[in-house]
Tab-separated table of C-alpha atoms in Angstrom:
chain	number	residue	atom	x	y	z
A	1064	UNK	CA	32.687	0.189	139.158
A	1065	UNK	CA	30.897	-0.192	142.187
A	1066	UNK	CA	30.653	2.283	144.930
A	1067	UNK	CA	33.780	1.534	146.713
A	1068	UNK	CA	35.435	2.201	143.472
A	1069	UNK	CA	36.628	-2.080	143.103
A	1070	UNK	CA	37.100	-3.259	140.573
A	1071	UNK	CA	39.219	-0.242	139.014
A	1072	UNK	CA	37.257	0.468	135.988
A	1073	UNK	CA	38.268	3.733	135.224
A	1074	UNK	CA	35.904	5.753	133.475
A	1075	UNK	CA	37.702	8.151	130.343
A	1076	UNK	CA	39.705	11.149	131.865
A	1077	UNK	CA	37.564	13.709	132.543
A	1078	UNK	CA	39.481	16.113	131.077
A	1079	UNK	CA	40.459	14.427	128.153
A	1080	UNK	CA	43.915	14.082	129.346
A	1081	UNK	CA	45.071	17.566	129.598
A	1082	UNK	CA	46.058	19.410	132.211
A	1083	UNK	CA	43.372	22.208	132.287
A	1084	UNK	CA	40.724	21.665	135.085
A	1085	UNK	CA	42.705	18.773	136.004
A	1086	UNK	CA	41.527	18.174	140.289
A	1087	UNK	CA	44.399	17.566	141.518
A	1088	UNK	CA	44.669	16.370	145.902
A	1089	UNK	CA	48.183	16.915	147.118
A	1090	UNK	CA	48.417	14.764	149.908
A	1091	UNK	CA	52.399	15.375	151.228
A	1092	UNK	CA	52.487	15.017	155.232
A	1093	UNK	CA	51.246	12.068	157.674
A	1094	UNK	CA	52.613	12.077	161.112
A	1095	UNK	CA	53.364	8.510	160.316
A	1096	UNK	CA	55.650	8.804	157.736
A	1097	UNK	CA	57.701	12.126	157.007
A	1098	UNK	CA	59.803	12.965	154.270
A	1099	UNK	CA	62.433	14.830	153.952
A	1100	UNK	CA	62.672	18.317	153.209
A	1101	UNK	CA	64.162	17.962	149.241
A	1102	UNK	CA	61.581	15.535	148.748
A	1103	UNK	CA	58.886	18.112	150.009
A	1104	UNK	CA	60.375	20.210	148.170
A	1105	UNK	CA	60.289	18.437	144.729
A	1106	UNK	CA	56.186	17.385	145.229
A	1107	UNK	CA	55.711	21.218	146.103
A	1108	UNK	CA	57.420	22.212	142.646
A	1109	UNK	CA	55.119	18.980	141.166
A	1110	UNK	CA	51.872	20.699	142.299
A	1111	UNK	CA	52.835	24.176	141.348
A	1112	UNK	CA	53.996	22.705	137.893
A	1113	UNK	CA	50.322	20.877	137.507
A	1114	UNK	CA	48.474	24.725	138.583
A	1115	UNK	CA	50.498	26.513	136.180
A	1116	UNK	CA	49.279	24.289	133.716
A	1117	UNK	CA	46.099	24.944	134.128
A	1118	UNK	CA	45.070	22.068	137.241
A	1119	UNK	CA	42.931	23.077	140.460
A	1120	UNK	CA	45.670	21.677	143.578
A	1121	UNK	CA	43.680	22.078	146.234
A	1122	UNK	CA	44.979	20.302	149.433
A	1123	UNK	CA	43.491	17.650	151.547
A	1124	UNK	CA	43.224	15.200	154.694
A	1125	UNK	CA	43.601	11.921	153.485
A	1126	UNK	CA	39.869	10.241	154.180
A	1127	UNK	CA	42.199	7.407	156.451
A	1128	UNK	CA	45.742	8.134	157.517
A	1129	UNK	CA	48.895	6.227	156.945
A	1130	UNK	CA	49.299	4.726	159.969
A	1131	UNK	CA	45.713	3.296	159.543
A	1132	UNK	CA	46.374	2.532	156.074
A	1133	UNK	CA	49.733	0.634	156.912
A	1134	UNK	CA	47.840	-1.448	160.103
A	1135	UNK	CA	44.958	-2.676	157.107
A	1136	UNK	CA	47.934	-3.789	154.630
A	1137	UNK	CA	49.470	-5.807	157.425
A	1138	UNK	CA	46.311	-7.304	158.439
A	1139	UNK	CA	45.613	-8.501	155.065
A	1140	UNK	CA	48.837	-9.050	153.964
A	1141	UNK	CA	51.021	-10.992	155.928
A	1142	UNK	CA	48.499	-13.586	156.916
A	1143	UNK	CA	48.879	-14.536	152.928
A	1144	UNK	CA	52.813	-14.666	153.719
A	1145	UNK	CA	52.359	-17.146	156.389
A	1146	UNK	CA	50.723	-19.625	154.580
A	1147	UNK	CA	54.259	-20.937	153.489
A	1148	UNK	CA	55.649	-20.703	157.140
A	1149	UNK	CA	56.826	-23.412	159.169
A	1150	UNK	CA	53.840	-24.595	161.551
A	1151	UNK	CA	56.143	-24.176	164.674
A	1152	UNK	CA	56.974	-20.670	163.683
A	1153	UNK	CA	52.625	-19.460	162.960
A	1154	UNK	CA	52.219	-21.519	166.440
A	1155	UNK	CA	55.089	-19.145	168.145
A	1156	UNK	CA	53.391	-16.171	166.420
A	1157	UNK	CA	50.029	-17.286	167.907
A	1158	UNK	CA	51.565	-17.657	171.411
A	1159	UNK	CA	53.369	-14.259	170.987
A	1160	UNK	CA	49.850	-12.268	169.679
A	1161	UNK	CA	48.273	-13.242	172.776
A	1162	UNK	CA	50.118	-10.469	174.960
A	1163	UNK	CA	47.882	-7.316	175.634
A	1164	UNK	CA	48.031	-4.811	172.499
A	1165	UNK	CA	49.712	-1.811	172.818
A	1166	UNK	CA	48.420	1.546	170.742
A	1167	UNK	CA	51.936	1.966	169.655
A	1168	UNK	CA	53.150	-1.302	169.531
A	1169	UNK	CA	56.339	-1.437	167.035
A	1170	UNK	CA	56.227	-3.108	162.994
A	1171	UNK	CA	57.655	-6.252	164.640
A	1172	UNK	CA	54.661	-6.678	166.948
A	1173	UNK	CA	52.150	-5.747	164.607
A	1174	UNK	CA	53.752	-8.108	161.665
A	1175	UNK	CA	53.217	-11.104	164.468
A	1176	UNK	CA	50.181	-9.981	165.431
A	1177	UNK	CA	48.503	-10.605	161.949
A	1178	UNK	CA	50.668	-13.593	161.212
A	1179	UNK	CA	48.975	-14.692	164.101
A	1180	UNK	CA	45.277	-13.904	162.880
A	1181	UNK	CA	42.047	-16.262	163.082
A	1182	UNK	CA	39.939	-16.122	160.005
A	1183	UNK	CA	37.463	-13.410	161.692
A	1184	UNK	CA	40.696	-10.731	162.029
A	1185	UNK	CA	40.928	-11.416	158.602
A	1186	UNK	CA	37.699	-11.094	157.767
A	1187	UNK	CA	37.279	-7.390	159.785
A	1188	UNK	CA	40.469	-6.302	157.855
A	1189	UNK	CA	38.955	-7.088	154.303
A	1190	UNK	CA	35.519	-5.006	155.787
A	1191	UNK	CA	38.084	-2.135	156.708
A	1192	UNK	CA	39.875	-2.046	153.653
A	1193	UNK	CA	36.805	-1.510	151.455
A	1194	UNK	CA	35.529	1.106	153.947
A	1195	UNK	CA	39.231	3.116	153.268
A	1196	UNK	CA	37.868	2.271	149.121
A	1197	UNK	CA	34.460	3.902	149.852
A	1198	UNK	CA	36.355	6.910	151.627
A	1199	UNK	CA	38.707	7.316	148.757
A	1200	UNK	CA	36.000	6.913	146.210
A	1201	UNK	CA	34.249	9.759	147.668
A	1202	UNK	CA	37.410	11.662	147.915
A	1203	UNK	CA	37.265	11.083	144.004
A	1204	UNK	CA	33.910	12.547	143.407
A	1205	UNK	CA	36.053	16.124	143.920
A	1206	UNK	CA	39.589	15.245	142.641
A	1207	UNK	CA	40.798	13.501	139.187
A	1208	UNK	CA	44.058	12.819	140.854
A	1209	UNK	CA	45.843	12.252	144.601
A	1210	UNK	CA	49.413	13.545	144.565
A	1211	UNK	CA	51.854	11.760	146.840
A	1212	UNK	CA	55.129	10.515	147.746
A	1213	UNK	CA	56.061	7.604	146.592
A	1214	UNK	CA	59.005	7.360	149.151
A	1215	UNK	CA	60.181	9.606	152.066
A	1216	UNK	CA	63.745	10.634	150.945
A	1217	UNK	CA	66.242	10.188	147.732
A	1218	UNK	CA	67.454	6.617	147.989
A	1219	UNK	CA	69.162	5.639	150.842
A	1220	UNK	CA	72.657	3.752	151.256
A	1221	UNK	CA	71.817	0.188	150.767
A	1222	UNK	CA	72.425	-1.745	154.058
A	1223	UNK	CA	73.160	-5.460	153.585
A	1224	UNK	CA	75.154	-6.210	156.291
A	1225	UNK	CA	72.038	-6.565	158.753
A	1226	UNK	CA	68.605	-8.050	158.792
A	1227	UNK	CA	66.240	-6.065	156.764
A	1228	UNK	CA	64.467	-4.759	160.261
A	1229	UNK	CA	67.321	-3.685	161.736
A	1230	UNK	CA	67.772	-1.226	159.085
A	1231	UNK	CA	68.158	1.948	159.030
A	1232	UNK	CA	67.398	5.302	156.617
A	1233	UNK	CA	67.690	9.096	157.390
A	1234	UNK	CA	64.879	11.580	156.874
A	1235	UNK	CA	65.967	15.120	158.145
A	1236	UNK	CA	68.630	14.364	160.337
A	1237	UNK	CA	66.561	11.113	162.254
A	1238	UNK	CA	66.588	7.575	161.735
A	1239	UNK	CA	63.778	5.989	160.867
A	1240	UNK	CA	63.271	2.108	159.884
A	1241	UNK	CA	64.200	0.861	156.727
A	1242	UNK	CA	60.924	-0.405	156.021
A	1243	UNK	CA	59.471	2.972	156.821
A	1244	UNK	CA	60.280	3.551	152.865
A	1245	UNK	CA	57.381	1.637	151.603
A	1246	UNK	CA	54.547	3.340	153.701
A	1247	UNK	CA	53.528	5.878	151.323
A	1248	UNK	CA	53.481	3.018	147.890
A	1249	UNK	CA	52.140	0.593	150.064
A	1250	UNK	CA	48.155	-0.062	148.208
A	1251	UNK	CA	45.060	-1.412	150.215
């Protein structure tokens, strides 16, 4: 593969497959997205499962955060999505992305923001995600495998009686957005 670790041509495990001297990145909290306690909990017994087996866990800060990770898949994303849009609604979009940007503007904002983007936005998101490959390569130099969470809590109540952005989920106690449960399987 090349540096940045695209295309994903995976070498043989290093280990041969088993579990001893298995590298193995637990990467369970981002301010961005918690989860909820059980789920913690369930990771935690993952990890201690994989050392007992003979794996290194060693923890570590993500190379690029969630947050930052999330923004990039937008950015390249939904662009694609609004190629089958309604010209009056990418025009609206446009008109709407040209208010000043906020640091913590909410998903709404952001997803018309990069509906809304001119070929060089696109362009600077495609150079960001393979900077976040590069980082991540170079987080694999040390690690064989990342450990995360896949989603924040235990499934949720479905909701179908509102629009899928006015739902909501519960992780400890608070309600977050629905769509907050595909930051962590989000890929970039």
């Amino acid at each position: 593969p090349s540096p940045a670790g695209w295309p994903p041509a995976l070498p043989p495990a290093r280990t041969g497959g088993a579990l001893l001297g298995l590298r193995v990145a637990p990467w369970f909290d981002d301010p961005f997205a918690p989860i909820a306690a059980d789920t913690r909990a369930l990771l935690d017994g993952a990890a201690a499962a994989l050392a007992g087996g003979g794996a290194t866990v060693t923890a570590v800060e993500p190379p690029v955060g969630l947050r930052e990770l999330v923004t990039s898949w937008e950015r390249l994303v939904l662009p694609v999505v609004s190629m089958s849009m309604p010209d009056d609604v990418v025009a609206a979009a446009v008109e709407m992305a040209a208010a000043p940007v906020d640091d913590d503007e909410p998903r709404t904002v952001r997803a018309i923001r990069a509906i809304a983007a001119r070929h060089r936005d696109c362009l600077r998101a495609d150079e960001r995600r393979h900077r976040h490959r590069r980082l991540f390569a170079q987080l694999f130099e040390h690690h064989d495998v990342l450990l995360a969470p896949v989603m924040p809590t235990a499934a949720i109540p479905h909701d179908t009686d509102r629009e899928i952005t006015a739902r909501e989920g519960d992780v400890e106690g608070g309600a977050r957005p629905y769509l907050d449960g595909l930051i962590w399987n989000r890929g970039d």
